[in-house]
PDB file of C-alpha atoms in Angstrom:
ATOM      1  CA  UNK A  24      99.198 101.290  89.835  1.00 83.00           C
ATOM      2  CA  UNK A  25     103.068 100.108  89.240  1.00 96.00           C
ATOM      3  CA  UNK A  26     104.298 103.097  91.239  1.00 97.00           C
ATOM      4  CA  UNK A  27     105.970 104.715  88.126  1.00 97.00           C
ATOM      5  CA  UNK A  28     105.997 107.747  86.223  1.00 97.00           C
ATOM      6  CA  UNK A  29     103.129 107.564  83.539  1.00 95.00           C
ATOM      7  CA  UNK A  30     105.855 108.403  80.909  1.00 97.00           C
ATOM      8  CA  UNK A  31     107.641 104.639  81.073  1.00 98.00           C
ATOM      9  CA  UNK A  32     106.449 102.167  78.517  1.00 98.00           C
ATOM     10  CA  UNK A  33     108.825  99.405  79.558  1.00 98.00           C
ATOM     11  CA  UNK A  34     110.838  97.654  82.247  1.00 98.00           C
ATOM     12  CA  UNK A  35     113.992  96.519  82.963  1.00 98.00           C
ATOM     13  CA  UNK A  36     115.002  94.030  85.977  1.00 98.00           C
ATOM     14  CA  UNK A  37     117.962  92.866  87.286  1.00 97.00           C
ATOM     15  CA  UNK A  38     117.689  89.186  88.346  1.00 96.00           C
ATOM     16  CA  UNK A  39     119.622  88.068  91.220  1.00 92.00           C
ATOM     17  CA  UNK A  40     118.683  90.254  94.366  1.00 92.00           C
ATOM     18  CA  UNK A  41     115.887  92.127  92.388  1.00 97.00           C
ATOM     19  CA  UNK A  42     113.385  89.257  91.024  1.00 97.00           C
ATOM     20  CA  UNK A  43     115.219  86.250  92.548  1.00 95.00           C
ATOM     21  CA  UNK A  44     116.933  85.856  95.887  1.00 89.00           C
ATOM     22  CA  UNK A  45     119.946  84.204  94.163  1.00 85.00           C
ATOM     23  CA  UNK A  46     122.154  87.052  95.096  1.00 81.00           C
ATOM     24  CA  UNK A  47     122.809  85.418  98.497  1.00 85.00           C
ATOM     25  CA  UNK A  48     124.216  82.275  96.074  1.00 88.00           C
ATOM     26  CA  UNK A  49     126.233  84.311  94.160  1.00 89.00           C
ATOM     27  CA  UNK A  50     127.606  85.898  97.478  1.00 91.00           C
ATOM     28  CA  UNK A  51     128.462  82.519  99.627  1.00 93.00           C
ATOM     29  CA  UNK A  52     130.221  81.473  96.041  1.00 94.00           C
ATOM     30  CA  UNK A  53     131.956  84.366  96.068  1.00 96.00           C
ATOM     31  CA  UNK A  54     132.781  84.390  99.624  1.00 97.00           C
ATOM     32  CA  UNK A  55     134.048  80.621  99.134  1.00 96.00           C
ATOM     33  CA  UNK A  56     136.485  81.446  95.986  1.00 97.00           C
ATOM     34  CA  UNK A  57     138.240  84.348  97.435  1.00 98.00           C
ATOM     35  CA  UNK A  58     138.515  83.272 101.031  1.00 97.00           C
ATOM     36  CA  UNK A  59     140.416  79.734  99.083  1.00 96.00           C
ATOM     37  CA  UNK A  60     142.093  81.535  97.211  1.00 97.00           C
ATOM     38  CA  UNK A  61     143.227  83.821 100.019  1.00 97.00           C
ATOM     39  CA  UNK A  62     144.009  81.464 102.468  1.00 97.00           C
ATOM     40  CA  UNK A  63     146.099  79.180  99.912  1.00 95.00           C
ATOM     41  CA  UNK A  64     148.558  82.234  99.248  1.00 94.00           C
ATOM     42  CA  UNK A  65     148.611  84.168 102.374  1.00 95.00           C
ATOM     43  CA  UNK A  66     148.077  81.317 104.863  1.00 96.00           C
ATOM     44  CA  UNK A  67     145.799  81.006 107.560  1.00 94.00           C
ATOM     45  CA  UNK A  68     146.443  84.491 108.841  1.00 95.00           C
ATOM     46  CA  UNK A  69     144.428  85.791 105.189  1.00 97.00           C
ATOM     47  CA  UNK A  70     141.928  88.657 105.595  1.00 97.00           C
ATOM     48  CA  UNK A  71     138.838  87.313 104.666  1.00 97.00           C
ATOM     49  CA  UNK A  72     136.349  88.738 101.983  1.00 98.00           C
ATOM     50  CA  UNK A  73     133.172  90.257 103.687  1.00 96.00           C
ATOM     51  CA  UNK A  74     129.557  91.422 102.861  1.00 93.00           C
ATOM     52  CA  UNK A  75     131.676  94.943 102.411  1.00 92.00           C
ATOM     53  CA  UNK A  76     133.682  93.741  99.520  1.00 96.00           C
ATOM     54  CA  UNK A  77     131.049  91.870  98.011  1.00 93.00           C
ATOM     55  CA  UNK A  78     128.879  95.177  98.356  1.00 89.00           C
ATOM     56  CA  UNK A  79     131.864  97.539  96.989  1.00 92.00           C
ATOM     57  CA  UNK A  80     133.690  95.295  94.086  1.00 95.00           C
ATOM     58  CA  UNK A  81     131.717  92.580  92.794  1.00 93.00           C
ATOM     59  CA  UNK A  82     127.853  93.007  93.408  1.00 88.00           C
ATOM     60  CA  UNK A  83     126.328  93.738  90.325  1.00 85.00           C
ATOM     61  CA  UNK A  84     129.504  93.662  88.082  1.00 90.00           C
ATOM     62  CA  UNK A  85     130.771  90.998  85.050  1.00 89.00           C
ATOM     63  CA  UNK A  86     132.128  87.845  87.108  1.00 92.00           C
ATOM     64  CA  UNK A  87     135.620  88.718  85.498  1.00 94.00           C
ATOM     65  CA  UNK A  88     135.358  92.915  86.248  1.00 94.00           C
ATOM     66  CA  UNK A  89     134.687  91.638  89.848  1.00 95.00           C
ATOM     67  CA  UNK A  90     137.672  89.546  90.330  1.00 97.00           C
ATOM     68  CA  UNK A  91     139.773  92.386  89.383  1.00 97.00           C
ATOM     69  CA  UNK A  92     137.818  95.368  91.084  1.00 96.00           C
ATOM     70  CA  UNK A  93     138.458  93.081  94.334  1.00 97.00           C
ATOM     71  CA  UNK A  94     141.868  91.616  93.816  1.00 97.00           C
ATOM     72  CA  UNK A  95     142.585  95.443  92.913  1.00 97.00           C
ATOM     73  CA  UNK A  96     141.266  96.472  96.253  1.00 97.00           C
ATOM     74  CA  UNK A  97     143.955  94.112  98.420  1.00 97.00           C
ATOM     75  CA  UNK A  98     146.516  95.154  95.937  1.00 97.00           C
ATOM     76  CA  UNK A  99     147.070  92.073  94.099  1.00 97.00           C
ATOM     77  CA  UNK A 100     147.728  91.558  90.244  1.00 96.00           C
ATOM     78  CA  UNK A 101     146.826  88.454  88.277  1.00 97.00           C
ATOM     79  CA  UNK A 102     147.253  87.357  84.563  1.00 97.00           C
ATOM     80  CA  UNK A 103     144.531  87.552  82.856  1.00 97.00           C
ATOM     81  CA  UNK A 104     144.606  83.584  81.136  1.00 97.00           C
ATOM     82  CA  UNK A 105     142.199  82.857  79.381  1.00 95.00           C
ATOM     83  CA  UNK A 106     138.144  81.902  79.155  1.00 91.00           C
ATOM     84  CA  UNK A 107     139.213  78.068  79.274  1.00 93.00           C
ATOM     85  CA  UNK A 108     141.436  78.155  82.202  1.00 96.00           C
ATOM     86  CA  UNK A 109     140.877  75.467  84.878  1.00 96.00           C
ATOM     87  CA  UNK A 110     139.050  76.824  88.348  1.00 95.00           C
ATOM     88  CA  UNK A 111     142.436  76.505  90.497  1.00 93.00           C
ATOM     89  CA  UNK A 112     144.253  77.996  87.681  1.00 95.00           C
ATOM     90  CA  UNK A 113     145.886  81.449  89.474  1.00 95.00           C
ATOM     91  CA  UNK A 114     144.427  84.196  86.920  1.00 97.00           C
ATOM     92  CA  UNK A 115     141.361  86.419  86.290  1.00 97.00           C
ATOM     93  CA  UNK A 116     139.922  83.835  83.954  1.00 97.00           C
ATOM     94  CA  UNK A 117     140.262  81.114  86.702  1.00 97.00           C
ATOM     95  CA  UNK A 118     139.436  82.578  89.500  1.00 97.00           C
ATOM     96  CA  UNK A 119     135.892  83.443  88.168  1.00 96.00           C
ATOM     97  CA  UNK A 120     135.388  80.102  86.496  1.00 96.00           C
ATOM     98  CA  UNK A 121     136.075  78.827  90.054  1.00 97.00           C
ATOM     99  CA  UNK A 122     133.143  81.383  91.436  1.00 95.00           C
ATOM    100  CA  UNK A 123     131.068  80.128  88.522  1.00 93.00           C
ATOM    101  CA  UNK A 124     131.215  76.432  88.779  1.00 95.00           C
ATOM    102  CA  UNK A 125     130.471  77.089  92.551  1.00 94.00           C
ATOM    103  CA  UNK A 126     127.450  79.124  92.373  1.00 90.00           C
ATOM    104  CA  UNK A 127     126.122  76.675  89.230  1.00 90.00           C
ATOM    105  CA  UNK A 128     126.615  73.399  92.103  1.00 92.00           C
ATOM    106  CA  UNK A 129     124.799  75.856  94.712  1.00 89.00           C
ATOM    107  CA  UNK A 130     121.691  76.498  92.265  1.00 88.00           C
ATOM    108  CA  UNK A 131     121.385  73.302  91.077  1.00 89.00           C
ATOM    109  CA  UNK A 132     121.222  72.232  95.292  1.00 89.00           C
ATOM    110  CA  UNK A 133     118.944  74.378  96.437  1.00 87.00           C
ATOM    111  CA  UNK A 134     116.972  75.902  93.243  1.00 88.00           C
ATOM    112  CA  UNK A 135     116.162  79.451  92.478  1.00 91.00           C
ATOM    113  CA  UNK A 136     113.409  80.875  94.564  1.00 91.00           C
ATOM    114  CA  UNK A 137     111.686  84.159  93.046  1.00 96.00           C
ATOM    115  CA  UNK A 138     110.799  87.047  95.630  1.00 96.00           C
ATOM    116  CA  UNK A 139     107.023  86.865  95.687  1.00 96.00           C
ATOM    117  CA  UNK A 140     106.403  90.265  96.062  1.00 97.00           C
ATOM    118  CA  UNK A 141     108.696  90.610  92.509  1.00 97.00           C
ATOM    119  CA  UNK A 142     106.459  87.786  90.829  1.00 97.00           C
ATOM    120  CA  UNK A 143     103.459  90.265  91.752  1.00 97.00           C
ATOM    121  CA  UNK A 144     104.818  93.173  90.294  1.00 98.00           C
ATOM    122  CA  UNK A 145     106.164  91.232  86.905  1.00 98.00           C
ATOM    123  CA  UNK A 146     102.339  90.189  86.578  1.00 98.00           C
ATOM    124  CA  UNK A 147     101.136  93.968  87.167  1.00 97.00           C
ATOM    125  CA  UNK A 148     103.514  95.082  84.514  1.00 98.00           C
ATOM    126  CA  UNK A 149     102.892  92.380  82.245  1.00 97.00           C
ATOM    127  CA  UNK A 150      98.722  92.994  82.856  1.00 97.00           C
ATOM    128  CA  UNK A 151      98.855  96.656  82.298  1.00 97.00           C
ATOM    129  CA  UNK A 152     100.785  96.156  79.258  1.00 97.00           C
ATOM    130  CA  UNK A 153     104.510  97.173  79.889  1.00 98.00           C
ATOM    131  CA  UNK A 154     107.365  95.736  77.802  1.00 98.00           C
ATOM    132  CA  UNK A 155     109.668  93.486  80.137  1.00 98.00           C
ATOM    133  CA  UNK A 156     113.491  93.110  79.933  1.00 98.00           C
ATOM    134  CA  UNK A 157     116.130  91.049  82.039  1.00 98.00           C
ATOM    135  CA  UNK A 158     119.237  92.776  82.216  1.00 98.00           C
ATOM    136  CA  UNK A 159     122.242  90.712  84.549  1.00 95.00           C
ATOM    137  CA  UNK A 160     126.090  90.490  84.601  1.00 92.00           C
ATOM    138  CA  UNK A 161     125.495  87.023  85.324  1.00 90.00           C
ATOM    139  CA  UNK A 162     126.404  84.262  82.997  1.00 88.00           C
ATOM    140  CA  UNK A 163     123.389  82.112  83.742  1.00 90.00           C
ATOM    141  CA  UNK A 164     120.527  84.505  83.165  1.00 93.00           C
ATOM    142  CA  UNK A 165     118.458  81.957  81.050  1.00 93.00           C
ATOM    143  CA  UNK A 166     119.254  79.241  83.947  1.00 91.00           C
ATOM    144  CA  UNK A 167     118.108  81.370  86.809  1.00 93.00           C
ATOM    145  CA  UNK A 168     114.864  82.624  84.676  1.00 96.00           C
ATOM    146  CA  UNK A 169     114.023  78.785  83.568  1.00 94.00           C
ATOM    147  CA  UNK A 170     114.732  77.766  87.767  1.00 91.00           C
ATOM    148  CA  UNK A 171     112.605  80.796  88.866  1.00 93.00           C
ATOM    149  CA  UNK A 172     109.675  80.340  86.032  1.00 96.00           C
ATOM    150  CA  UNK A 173     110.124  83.570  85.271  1.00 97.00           C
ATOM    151  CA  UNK A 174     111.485  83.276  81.663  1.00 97.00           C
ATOM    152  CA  UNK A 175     107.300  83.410  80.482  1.00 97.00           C
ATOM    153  CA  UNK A 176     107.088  87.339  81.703  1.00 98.00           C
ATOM    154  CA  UNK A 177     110.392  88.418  79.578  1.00 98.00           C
ATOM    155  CA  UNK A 178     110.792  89.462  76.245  1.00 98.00           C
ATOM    156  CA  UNK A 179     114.416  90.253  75.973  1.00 98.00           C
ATOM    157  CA  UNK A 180     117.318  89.118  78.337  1.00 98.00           C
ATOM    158  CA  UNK A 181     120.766  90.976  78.128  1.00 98.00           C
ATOM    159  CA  UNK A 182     123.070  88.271  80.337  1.00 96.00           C
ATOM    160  CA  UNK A 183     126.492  88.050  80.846  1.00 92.00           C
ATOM    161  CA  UNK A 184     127.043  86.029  77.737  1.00 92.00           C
ATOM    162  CA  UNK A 185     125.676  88.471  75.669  1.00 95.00           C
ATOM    163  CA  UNK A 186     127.691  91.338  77.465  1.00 94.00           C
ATOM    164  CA  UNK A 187     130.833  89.531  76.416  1.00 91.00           C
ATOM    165  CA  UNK A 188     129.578  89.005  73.065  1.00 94.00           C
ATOM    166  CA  UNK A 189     128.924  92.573  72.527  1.00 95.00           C
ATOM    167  CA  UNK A 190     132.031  93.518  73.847  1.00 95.00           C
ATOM    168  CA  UNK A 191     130.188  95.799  76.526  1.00 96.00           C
ATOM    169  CA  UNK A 192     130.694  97.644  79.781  1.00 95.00           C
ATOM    170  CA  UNK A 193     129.890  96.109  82.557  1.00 93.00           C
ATOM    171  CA  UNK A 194     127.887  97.697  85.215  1.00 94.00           C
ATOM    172  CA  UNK A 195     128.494 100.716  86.511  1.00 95.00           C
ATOM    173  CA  UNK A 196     128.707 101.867  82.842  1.00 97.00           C
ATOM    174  CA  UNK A 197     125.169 101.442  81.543  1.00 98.00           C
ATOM    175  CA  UNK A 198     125.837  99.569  78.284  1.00 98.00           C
ATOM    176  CA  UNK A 199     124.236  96.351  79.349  1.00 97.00           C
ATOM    177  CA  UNK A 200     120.936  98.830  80.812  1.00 98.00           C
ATOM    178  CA  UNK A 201     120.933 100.461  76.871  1.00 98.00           C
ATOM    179  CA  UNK A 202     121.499  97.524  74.952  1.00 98.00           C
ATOM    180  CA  UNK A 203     118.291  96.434  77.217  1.00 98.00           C
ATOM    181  CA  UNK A 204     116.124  99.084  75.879  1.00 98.00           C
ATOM    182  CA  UNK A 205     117.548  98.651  72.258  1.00 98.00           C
ATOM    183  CA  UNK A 206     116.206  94.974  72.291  1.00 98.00           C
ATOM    184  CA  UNK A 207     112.648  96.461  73.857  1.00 98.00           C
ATOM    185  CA  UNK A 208     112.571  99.117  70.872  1.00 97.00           C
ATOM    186  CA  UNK A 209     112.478 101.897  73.626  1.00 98.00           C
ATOM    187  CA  UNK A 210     114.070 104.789  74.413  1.00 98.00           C
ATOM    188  CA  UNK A 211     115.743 105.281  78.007  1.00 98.00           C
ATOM    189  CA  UNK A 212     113.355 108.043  78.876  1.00 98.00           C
ATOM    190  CA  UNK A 213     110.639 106.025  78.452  1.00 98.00           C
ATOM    191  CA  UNK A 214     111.894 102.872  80.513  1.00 98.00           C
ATOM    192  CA  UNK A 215     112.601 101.973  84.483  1.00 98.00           C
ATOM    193  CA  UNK A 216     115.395 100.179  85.768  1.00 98.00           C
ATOM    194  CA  UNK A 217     115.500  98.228  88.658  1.00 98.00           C
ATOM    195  CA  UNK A 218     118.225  97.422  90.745  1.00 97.00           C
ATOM    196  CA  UNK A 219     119.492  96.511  93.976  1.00 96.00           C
ATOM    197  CA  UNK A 220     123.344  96.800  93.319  1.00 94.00           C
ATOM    198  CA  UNK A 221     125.117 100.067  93.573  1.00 95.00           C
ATOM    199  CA  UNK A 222     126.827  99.346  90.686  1.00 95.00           C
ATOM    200  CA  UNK A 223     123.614  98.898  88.791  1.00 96.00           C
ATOM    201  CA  UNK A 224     121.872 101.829  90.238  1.00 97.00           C
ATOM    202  CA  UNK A 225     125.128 103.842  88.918  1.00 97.00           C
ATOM    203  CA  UNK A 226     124.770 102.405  85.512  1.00 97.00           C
ATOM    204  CA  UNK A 227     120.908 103.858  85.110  1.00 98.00           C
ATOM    205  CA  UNK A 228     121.284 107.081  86.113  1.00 98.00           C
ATOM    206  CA  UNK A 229     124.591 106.918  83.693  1.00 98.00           C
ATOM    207  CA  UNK A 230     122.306 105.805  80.919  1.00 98.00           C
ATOM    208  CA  UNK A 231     119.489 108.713  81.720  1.00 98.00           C
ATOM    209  CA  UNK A 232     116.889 106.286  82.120  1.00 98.00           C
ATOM    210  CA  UNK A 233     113.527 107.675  83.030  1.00 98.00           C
ATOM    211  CA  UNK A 234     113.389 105.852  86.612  1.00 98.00           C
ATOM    212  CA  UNK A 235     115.765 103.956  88.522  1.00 98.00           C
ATOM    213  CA  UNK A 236     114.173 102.041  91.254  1.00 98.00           C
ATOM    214  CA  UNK A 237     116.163 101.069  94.412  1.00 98.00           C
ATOM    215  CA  UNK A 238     115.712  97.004  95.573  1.00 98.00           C
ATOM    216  CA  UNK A 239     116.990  97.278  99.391  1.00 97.00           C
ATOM    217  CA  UNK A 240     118.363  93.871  99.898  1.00 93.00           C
ATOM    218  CA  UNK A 241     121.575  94.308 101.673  1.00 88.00           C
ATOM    219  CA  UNK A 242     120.312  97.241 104.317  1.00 92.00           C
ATOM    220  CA  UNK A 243     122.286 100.134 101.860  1.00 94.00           C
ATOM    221  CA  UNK A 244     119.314 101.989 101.329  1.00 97.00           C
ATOM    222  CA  UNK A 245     121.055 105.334 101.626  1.00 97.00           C
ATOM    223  CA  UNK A 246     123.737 104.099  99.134  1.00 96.00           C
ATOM    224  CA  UNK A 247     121.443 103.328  96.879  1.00 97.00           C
ATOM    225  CA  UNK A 248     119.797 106.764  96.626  1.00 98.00           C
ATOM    226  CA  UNK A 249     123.650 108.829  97.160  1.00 98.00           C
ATOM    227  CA  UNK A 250     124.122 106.667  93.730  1.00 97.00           C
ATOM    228  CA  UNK A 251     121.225 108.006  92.189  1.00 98.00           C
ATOM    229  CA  UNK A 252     117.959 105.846  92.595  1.00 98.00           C
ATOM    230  CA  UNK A 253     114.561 107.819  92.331  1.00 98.00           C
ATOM    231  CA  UNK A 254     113.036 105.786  95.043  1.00 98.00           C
ATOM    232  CA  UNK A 255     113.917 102.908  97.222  1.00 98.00           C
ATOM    233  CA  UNK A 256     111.987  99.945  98.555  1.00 98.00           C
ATOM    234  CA  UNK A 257     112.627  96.812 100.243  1.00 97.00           C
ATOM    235  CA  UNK A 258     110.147  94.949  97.783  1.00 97.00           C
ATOM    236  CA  UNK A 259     108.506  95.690  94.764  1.00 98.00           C
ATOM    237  CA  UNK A 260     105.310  94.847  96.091  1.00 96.00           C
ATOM    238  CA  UNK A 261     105.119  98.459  98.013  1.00 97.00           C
ATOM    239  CA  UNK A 262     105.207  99.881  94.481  1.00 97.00           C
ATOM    240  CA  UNK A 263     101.719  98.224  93.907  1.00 96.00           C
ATOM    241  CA  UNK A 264     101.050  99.336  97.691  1.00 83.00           C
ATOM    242  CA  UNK A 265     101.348 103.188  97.260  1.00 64.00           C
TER     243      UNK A 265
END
């Protein structure tokens, strides 16, 4: 009925791009830091950051691992700073405080929209008794749940908060994915991830998780099974389909 092997006992989502469509915030808040940023030190001649580097460096990563992955990528170095650092401070830390306090001012405009199709297949999995986990690089998961009224299908969320806590990996190491099925009291084998970053696709098959489902958001379908997804789809509703 869920489209999964009848061996997994549990579930775990990532949220923007997979349940909600607050990936395409994330991106334009992205896009808006790095092309500022970009334009105030190279001038108005900058290369501009595109759906490719979002796609490559940052989708699906910690805010801060993205900031370096990309800077990385244009061969440019930063101080790190600190976790307090103002947004037009010129380090890691501000950079993606910058991206942060954008994307919050973006939410908080236009509100967090949940993929119906994904609301269907939450209910399915709820219904036939699965065990449901949120597991995102982002900072606000428990914003984004609240905004989506999704928080009532979830009963564990690893976020970006806790990932710093915890002092773990980001995505495409599958620390944040295990730490997930820890807090469901299930064993990888037993449980699905779902994903629609590379990164996060990456970071299942890493952590031998029984299935790794494909979310084809950003037309990379054939990325997303080189990096090791079981089976892709462009919603979860055609897992309910077939």
């Amino acid at each position: 009925m869920l489209g999964l092997p009848e061996e997994i006992t549990a579930c775990l989502f990532d949220l923007d791009g997979v349940l909600t469509g607050t990936a395409e915030l994330h991106k334009q808040a992205w896009k808006q830091t790095f092309d500022e940023f970009l334009r105030a030190r190279d001038g108005e001649g900058f290369r501009p950051f595109t759906d490719r580097d979002y796609a490559d460096h940052v989708d699906g990563r910690p805010r801060f691992d993205g900031v370096r992955e990309f800077l990385t990528s244009r061969g440019i170095t930063l101080p790190e700073g600190g976790p307090d650092d103002p947004p037009d401070r010129a380090t890691v830390h501000g950079v993606g405080n910058r991206k942060n306090d954008l994307v919050l001012a973006i939410i908080d405009e236009r509100g967090v929209s949940p993929y119906p199709g994904s609301v269907r297949y939450l209910e399915a999995a709820r219904d036939a008794g699965l065990q449901i986990g949120v597991v995102t690089s982002s900072a606000n998961g428990a914003k984004v749940l609240e905004g989506g009224d999704l928080t009532k299908f979830v009963q564990a969320r690893i976020d970006g908060v806790e990932i710093v806590k915890r002092k773990l990996r980001g995505k495409p190491a599958p620390d944040s994915f295990l730490a997930g099925a820890r807090a469901l009291d299930t064993e990888p084998a037993a449980t699905a991830v779902f994903e629609d970053a590379i990164a996060g696709v990456r970071a299942g098959k890493a952590g031998a998780f029984g299935y790794v489902v494909g979310v084809n958001r950003a037309d990379q379908a054939d990325q997303l099974r080189a990096a090791g997804a079981d089976v892709v789809v462009d919603d979860l509703a055609e897992l309910l389909e077939g």
